[in-house]
Coordinates of C-alpha atoms and ligand atoms in Angstrom, one line a residue:
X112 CA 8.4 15.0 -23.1
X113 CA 5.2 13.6 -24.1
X114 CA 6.8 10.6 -25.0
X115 CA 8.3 10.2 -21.7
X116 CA 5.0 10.9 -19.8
X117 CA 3.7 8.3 -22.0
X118 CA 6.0 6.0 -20.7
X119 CA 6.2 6.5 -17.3
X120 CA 2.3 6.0 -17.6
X121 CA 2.2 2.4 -19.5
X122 CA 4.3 1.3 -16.3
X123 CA 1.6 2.3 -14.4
X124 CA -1.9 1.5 -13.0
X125 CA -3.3 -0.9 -15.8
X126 CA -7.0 -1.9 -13.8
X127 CA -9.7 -2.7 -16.4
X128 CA -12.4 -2.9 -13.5
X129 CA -13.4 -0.4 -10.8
X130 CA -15.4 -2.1 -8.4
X131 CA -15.0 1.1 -5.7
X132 CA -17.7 1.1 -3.3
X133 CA -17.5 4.0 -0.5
X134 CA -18.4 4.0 3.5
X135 CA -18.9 6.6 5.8
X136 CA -21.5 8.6 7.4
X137 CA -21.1 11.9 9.0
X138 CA -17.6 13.1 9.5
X139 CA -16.9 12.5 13.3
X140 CA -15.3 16.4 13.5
X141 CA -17.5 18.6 11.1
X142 CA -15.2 20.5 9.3
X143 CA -16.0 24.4 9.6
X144 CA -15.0 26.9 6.9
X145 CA -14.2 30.1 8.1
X146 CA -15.2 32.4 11.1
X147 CA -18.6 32.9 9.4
X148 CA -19.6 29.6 8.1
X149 CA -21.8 27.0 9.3
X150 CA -20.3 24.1 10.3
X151 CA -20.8 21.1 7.3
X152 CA -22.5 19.0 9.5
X153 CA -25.5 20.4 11.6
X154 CA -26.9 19.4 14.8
X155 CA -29.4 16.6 13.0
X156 CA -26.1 14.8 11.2
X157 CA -24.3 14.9 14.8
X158 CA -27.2 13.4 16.4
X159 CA -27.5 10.8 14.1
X160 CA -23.6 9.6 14.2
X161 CA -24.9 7.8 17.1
X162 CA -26.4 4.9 15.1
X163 CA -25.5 5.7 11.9
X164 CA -25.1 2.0 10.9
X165 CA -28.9 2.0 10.1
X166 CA -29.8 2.2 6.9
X167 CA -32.7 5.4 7.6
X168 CA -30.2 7.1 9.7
X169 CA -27.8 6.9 6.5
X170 CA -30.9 8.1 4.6
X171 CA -31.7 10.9 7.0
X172 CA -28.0 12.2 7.0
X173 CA -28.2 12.6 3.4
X174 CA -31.1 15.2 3.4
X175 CA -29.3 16.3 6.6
X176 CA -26.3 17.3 4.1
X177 CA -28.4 18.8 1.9
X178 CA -29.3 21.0 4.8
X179 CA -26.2 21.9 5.6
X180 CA -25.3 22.8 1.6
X181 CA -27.8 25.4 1.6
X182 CA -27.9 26.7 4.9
X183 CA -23.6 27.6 4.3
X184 CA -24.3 28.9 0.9
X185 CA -25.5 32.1 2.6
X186 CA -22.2 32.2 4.5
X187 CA -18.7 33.7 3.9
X188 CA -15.3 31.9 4.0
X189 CA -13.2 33.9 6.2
X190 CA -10.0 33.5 7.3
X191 CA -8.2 31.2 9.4
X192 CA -10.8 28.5 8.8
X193 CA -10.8 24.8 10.6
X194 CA -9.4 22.6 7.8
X195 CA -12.1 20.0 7.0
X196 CA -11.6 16.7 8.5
X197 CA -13.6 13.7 9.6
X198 CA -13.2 10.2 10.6
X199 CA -16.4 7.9 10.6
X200 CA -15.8 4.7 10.5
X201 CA -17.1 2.6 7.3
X202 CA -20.3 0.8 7.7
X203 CA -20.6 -3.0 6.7
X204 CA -21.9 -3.2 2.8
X205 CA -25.8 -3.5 2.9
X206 CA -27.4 -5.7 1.1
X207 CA -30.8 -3.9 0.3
X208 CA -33.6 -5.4 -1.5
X209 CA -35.0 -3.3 -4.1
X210 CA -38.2 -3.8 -5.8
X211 CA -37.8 -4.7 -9.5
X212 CA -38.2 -2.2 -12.3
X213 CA -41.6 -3.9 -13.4
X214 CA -42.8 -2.7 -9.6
X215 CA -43.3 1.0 -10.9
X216 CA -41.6 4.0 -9.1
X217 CA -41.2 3.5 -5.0
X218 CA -43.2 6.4 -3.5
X219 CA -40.7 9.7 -2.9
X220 CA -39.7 9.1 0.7
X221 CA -38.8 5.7 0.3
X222 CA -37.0 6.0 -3.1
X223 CA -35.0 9.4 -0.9
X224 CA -34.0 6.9 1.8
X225 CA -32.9 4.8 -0.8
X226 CA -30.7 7.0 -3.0
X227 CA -29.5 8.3 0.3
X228 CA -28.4 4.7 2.0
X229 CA -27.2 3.8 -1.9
X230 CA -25.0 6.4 -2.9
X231 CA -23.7 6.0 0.6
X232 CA -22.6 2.7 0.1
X233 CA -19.2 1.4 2.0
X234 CA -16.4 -0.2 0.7
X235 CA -14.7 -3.4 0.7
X236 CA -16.8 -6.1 -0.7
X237 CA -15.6 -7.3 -4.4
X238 CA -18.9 -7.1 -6.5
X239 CA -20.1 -10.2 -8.2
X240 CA -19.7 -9.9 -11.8
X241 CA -20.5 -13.3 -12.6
X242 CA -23.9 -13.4 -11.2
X243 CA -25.3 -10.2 -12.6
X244 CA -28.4 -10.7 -14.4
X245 CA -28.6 -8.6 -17.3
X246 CA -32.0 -6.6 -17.0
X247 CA -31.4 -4.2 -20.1
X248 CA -29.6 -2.5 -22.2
X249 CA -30.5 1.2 -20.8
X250 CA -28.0 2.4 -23.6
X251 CA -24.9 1.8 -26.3
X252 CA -22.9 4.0 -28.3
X253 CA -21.2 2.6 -31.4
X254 CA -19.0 6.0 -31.6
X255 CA -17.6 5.8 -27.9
X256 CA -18.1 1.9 -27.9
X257 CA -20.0 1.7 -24.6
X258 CA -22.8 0.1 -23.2
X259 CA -24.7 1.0 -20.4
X260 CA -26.2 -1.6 -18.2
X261 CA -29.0 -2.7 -16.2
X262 CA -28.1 -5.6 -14.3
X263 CA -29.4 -7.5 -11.3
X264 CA -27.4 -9.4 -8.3
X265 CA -29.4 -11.7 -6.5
X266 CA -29.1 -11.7 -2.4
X267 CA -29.1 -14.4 -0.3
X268 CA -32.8 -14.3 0.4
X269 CA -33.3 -14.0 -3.4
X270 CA -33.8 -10.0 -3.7
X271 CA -32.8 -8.5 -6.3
X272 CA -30.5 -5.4 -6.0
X273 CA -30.4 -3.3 -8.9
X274 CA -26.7 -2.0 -10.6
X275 CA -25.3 -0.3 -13.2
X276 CA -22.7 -1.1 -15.8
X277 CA -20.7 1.0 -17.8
X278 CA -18.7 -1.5 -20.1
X279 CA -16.2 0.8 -22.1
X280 CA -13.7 -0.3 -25.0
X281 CA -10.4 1.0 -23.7
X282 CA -8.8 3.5 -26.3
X283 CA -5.4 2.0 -28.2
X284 CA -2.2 2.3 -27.1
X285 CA 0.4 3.2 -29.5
X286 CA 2.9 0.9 -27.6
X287 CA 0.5 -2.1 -27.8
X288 CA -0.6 -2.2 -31.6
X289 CA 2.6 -3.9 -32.9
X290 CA 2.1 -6.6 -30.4
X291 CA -1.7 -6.6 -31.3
X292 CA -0.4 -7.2 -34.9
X293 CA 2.0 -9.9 -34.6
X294 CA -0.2 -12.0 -31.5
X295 CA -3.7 -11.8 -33.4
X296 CA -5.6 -14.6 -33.6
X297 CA -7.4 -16.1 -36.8
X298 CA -8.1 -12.8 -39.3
X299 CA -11.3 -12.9 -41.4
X300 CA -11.6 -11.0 -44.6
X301 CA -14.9 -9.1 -44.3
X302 CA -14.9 -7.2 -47.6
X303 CA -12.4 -6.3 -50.3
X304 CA -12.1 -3.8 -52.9
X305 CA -9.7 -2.8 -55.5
X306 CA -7.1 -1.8 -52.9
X307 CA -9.5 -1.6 -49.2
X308 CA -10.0 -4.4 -47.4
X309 CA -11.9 -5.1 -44.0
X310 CA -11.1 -8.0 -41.5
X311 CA -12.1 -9.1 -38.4
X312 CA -9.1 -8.9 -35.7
X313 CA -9.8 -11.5 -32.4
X314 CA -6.8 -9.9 -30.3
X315 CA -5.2 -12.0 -27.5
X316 CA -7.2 -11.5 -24.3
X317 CA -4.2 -8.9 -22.6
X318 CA -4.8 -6.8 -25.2
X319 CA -8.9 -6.6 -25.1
X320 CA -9.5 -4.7 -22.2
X321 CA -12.6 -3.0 -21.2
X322 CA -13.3 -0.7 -18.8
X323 CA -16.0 -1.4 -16.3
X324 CA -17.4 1.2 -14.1
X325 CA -19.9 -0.3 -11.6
X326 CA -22.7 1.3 -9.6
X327 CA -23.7 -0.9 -7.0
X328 CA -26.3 -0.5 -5.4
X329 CA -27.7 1.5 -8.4
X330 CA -30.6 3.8 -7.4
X331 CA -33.7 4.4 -9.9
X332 CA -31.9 8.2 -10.3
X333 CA -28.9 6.2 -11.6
X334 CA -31.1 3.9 -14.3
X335 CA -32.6 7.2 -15.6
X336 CA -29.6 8.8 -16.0
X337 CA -27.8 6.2 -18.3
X338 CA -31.3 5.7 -20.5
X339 CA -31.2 6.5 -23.5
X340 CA -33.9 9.5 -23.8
X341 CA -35.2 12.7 -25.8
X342 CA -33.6 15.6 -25.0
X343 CA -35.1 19.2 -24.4
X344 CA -33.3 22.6 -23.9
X345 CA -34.5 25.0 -21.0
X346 CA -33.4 28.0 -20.3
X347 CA -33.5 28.8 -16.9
X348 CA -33.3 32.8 -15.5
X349 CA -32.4 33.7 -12.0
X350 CA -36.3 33.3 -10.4
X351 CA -36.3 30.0 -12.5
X352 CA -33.1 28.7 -10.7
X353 CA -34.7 30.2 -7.0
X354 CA -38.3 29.3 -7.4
X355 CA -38.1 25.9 -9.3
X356 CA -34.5 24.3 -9.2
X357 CA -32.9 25.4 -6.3
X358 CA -36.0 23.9 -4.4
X359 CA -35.8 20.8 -6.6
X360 CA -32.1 19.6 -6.3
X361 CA -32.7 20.5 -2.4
X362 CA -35.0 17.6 -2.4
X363 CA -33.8 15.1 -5.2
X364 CA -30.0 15.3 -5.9
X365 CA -27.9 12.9 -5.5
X366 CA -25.6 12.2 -2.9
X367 CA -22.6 13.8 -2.8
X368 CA -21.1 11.3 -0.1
X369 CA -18.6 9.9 -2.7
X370 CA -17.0 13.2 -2.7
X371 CA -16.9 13.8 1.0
X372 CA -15.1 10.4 1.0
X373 CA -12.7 12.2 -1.2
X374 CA -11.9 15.4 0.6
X375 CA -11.7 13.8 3.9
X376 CA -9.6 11.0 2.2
X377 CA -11.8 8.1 3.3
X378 CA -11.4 6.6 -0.6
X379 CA -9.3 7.2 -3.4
X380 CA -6.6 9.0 -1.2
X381 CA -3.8 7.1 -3.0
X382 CA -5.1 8.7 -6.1
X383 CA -4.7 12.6 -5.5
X384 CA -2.4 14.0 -8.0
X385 CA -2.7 17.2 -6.1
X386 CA -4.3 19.4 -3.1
X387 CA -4.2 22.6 -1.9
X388 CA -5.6 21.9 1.6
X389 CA -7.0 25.8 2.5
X390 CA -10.6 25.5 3.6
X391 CA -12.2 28.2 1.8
X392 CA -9.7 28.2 -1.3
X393 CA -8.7 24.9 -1.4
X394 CA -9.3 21.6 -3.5
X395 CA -8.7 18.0 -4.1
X396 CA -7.6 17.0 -7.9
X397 CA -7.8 13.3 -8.7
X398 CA -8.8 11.0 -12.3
X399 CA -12.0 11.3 -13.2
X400 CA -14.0 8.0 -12.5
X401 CA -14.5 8.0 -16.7
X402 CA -10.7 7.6 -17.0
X403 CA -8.6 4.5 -16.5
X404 CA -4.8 6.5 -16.5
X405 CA -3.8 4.2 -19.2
X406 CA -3.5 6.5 -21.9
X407 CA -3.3 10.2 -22.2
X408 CA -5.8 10.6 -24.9
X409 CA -8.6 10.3 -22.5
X410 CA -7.2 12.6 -19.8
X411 CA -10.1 13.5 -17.6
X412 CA -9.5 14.7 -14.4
X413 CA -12.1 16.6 -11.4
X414 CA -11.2 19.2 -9.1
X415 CA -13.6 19.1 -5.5
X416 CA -13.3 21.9 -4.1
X417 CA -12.9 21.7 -0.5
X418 CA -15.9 24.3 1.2
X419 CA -19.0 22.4 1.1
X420 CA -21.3 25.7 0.4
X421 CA -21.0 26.1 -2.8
X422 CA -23.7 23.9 -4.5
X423 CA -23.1 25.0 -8.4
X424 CA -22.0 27.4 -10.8
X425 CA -24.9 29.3 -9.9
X426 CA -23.4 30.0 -6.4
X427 CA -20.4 31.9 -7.7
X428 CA -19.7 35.4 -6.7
X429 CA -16.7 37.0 -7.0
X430 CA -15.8 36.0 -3.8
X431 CA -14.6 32.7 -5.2
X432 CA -12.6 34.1 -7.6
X433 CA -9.6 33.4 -5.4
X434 CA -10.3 29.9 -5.4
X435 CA -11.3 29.6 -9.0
X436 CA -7.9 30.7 -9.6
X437 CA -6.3 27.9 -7.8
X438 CA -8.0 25.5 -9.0
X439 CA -7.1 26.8 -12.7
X440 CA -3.7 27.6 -12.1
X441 CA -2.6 24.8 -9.5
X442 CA -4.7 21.9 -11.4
X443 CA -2.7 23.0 -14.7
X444 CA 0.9 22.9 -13.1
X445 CA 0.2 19.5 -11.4
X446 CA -1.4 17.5 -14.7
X447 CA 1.4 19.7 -16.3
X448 CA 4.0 17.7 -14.0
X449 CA 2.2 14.4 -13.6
X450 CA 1.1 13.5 -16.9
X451 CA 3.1 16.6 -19.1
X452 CA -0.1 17.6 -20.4
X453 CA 0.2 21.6 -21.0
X454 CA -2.4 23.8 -19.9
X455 CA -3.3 24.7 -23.5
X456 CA -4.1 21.2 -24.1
X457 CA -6.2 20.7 -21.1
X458 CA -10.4 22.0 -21.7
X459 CA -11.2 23.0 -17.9
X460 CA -14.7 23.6 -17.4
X461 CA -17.9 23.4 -15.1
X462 CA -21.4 21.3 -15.7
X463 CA -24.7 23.5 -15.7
X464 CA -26.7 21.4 -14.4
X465 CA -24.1 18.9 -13.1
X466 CA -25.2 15.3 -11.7
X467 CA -23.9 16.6 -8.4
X468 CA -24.3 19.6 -6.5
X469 CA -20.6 20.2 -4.6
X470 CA -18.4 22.4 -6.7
X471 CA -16.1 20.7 -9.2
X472 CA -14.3 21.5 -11.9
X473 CA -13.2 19.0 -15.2
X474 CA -10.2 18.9 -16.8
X475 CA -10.3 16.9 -19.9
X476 CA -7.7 16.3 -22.9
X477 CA -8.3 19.1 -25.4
X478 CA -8.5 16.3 -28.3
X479 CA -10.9 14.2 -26.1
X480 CA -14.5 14.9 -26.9
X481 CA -15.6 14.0 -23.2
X482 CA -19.0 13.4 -22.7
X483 CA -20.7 17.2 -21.2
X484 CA -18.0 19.0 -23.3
X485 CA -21.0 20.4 -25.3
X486 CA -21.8 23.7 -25.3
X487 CA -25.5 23.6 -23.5
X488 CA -23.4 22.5 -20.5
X489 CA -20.1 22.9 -20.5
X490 CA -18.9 26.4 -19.2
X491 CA -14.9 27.0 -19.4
X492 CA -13.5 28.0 -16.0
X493 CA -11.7 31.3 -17.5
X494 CA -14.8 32.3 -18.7
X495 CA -16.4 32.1 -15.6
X496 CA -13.6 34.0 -14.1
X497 CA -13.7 36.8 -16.7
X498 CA -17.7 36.6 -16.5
X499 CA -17.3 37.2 -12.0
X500 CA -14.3 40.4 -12.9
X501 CA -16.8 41.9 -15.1
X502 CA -19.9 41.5 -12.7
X503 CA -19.8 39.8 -9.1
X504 CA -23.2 38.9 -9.1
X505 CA -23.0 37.4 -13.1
X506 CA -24.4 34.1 -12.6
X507 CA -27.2 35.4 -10.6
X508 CA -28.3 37.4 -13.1
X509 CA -28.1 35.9 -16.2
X510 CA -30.2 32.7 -17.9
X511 CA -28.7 29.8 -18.6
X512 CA -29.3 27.2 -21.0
X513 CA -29.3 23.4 -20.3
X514 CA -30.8 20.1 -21.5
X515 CA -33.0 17.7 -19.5
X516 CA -33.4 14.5 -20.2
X517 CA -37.7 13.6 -21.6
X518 CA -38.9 12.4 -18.1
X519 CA -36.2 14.1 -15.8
X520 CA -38.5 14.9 -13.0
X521 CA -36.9 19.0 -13.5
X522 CA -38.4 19.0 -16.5
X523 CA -41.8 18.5 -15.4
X524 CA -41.4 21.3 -13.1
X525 CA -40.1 23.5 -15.4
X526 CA -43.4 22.5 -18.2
X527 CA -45.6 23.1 -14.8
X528 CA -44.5 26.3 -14.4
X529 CA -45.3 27.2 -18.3
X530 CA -41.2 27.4 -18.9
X531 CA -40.8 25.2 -21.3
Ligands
M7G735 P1 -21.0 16.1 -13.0 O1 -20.8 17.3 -13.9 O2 -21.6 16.4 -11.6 O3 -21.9 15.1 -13.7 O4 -19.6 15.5 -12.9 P2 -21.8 14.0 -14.8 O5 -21.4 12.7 -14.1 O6 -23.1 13.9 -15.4 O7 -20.7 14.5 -15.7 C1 -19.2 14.6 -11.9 C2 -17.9 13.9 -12.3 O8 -17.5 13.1 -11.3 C3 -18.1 13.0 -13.5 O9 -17.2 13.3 -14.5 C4 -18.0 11.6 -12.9 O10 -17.4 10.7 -13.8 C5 -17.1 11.8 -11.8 N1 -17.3 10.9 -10.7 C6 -18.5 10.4 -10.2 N2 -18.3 9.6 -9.2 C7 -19.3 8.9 -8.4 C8 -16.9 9.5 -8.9 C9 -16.1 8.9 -7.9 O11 -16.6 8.2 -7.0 N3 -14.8 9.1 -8.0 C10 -14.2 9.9 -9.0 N4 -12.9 10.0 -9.1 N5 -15.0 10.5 -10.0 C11 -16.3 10.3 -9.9

C-alpha cells in the first residue's frame, strides 16, 4: 500500500522552486459565520475595497482584519451560516522600496503598513533568482541541510527590496539512489579506514534538487524570524495571554492574507487534498508550504479552519470541539486515501504561539521531526480535545509554556511586565 502511494507520488508534482506570491484585498462578499457572528470583514475593510490597489489601503485592511479577528472571537457559530466566499480581484505585484537593514528599524506605523502591503503581496510575477544579492546568511542547519537567506532584488530605480530564502536539500528517494549510483560523476576518496571509507559524490544535476521557498517581499518580521537567536521559555497564565499578548499579536502579527487566499481559493486551490466546506465546522487541508509532495518521509500537511474567529489555541472552548473533531477525523481519512499514510503515523498538532493567528492544525509524518514538533510548542490535537471534555474553559485557565526568540518584541513585554 505504501509502496503504491509511493508510486503514484514519484509520478507526481516534482517542483524544486515555489515562487507563489498571493493577491487579493478584502473579499468582495464578507463571508459571515453563523446567525451570531460578525461578518469577517467590517465596515472599514468594505470601505476600503474601493481603492484597494493602494499600497496604505492594503496596509489599513490588514489591521482592519485584525479587527475583525477579535471583534468575532466573542461571537458564536450558529447554524445555518453564510459559507465564506469572496472574490477581489488580484492587485498588480508592487515593487516597494525598502530601506536596507543597515537603516535601523522603520518606526512602527510604517514597518505595520509594510508587513501589511508585504504579506499581501499578489501573484503572478516569476521572482528573479538570478539577481538576488545575497545580504546574509540569517541561518544554516547542517542537520536539516538548510540555509536561510537574506537576499536583496534591485528595482528599476535601484531600491532594494528585501527577501527571504529558504534553500532546502530535498530528502532521498528510494527510487532515485540506484540511478544516483550508476550516473555519478567523478568520486573522491575523502578518508579511509580498515574497512570505512568516505567519498565525495557530485550527482548529475536531475538528481540535486533543492527546495526553495521564497518570501518576497520579505518584511523585517520575516528576517527576525529565520535569524538565528537565543532562545527563552515564558510561561504565560490567562491574565498574561489577556493583558500582554492578546494586545500584542492585535498590533504586530502577521498577515494572515495567505490563508484567506486559501479558504476563499484565490491560490493554491489546485492543491486541496480535502474540505469540509461548513462555516463554523469546516476546513481546508492542503501541503504544508515546508513540504515539496515528493516523498512521504516529509509529510507535512495544515488544516485552516474555515471561521475567521478563532485566533489560537487559546480561543478554544468546547464549543469547537465539533470542529476539532473534523478536522482530526476527516484530515486523517483523506492523507489516509491520498497519500496511504495511517492516522497512527500522522503527529497532528497545534503551535502555541504559532507565526499566525487563524486556527490551523499540522499534520506531519510521525518519523519526521518537523520543525515546532517540540514539546514547548507543539500541543497534539487529541489532547486538546480531551483537555476541552474535561473542562470547557481549559485553555483559559491554564499557563502555558512557550519560547521566544532573544529580541522578539513579546519578549520584552513579557521582561516589562517582571514575567520573565
Ligand atoms: P505556524 O504554527 O503559524 O507557524 O504554522 P510556523 O510557520 O512558525 O510553523 C504555519 C504553517 O503554515 C507553517 O507550517 C508554514 O510552513 C505554513 N505556511 C506558511 N505560509 C505563508 C504558507 C502558504 O502560503 N501556503 C501553505 N500551504 N503553507 C504555508
Amino acid at each position: 500500500m505504501r509502496r503504491n502511494a509511493r508510486l503514484i507520488f514519484n509520478s507526481c508534482l516534482r517542483v524544486g522552486f515555489f515562487f507563489l506570491f498571493f493577491g487579493g484585498g478584502p473579499s468582495k462578499e464578507p463571508g459571515l459565520c453563523g446567525g451570531g457572528c460578525l461578518p469577517h470583514t467590517p465596515q472599514r475593510g468594505l470601505r476600503l475595497r474601493e481603492n484597494h490597489w493602494s499600497q496604505a489601503a492594503r496596509a489599513r485592511y490588514g489591521h482592519a482584519a485584525t479587527e475583525a479577528v477579535t471583534l468575532g472571537a466573542a461571537r458564536r457559530c450558529g447554524s445555518g451560516a453564510l459559507r465564506p466566499h469572496g472574490g477581489a480581484v488580484p492587485a498588480p505585484f508592487p515593487r516597494r522600496p525598502r530601506a536596507a537593514m543597515a537603516d535601523g528599524p522603520a518606526p512602527k506605523r510604517r514597518r505595520e503598513e509594510e508587513e501589511a502591503a508585504a504579506e499581501a503581496a499578489p501573484g503572478g510575477s516569476p521572482f528573479p533568482l538570478g539577481s538576488v544579492r545575497l545580504r546574509r546568511l540569517l541561518r544554516d542547519s547542517a542537520r536539516e541541510k538548510a540555509a536561510f537567506v537574506h537576499g536583496q532584488v534591485s528595482g528599476p530605480a535601484g531600491e532594494e527590496t528585501d527577501a527571504v530564502l529558504i534553500l532546502e536539500k530535498t530528502p532521498f528517494r528510494e527510487e532515485e539512489i540506484e540511478e544516483l549510483l550508476r550516473r555519478h560523476g567523478k568520486l573522491e576518496l575523502q578518508t579511509r579506514n580498515d574497512i570505512y571509507s568516505t567519498y565525495r559524490l557530485r550527482p548529475p544535476p536531475e538528481l540535486s534538487e533543492i527546495k526553495a521557498t521564497v518570501v518576497y517581499p520579505a518584511t523585517e518580521k520575516h528576517l527576525q524570524k529565520y535569524l538565528r537567536q537565543e532562545v527563552h521559555l515564558v510561561r504565560e497564565t490567562w491574565e498574561d495571554y489577556r493583558n500582554i499578548t492578546l494586545p500584542f499579536i492585535q498590533s504586530q502579527s502577521f498577515s494572515i492574507q495567505w490563508v484567506y487566499n486559501i479558504l476563499e481559493k484565490k491560490a493554491e486551490a489546485d492543491r486541496i487534498i480535502h474540505e469540509n466546506p461548513d462555516p463554523c465546522n469546516g476546513f481546508v487541508l492542503v501541503p504544508d508550504f515546508k513540504w515539496n509532495q515528493n516523498q512521504l518521509e516529509d509529510l507535512y500537511l495544515i488544516a485552516l479552519i474555515h471561521r475567521r474567529d478563532v485566533k489560537s489555541l487559546r480561543d478554544l472552548t468546547a464549543e469547537h470541539l465539533p470542529l476539532l473533531r473534523n478536522v482530526l477525523q476527516e484530515g486523517k481519512e483523506a492523507i489516509a486515501k491520498r497519500f496511504g499514510v495511517p492516522g497512527s503515523q500522522l503527529r497532528i498538532y497545534l503551535h502555541y504561539q504559532p507565526s499566525y493567528y487563524h486556527l490551523h492544525v499540522h499534520f506531519t509524518a510521525l518519523g519526521y521531526d518537523a520543525p515546532g514538533s517540540s514539546a514547548e510548542r507543539a500541543h497534539l490535537l487529541e489532547d486538546v480535545i480531551d483537555n476541552l471534555l474535561l473542562d470547557a474553559e481549559y485553555y483559559q485557565k491554564r499557563a502555558l509554556t512557550f519560547a521566544l526568540r532573544a529580541d522578539e518584541p513579546l519578549l520584552k513585554k513579557f521582561r516589562e511586565a517582571g514575567r520573565v
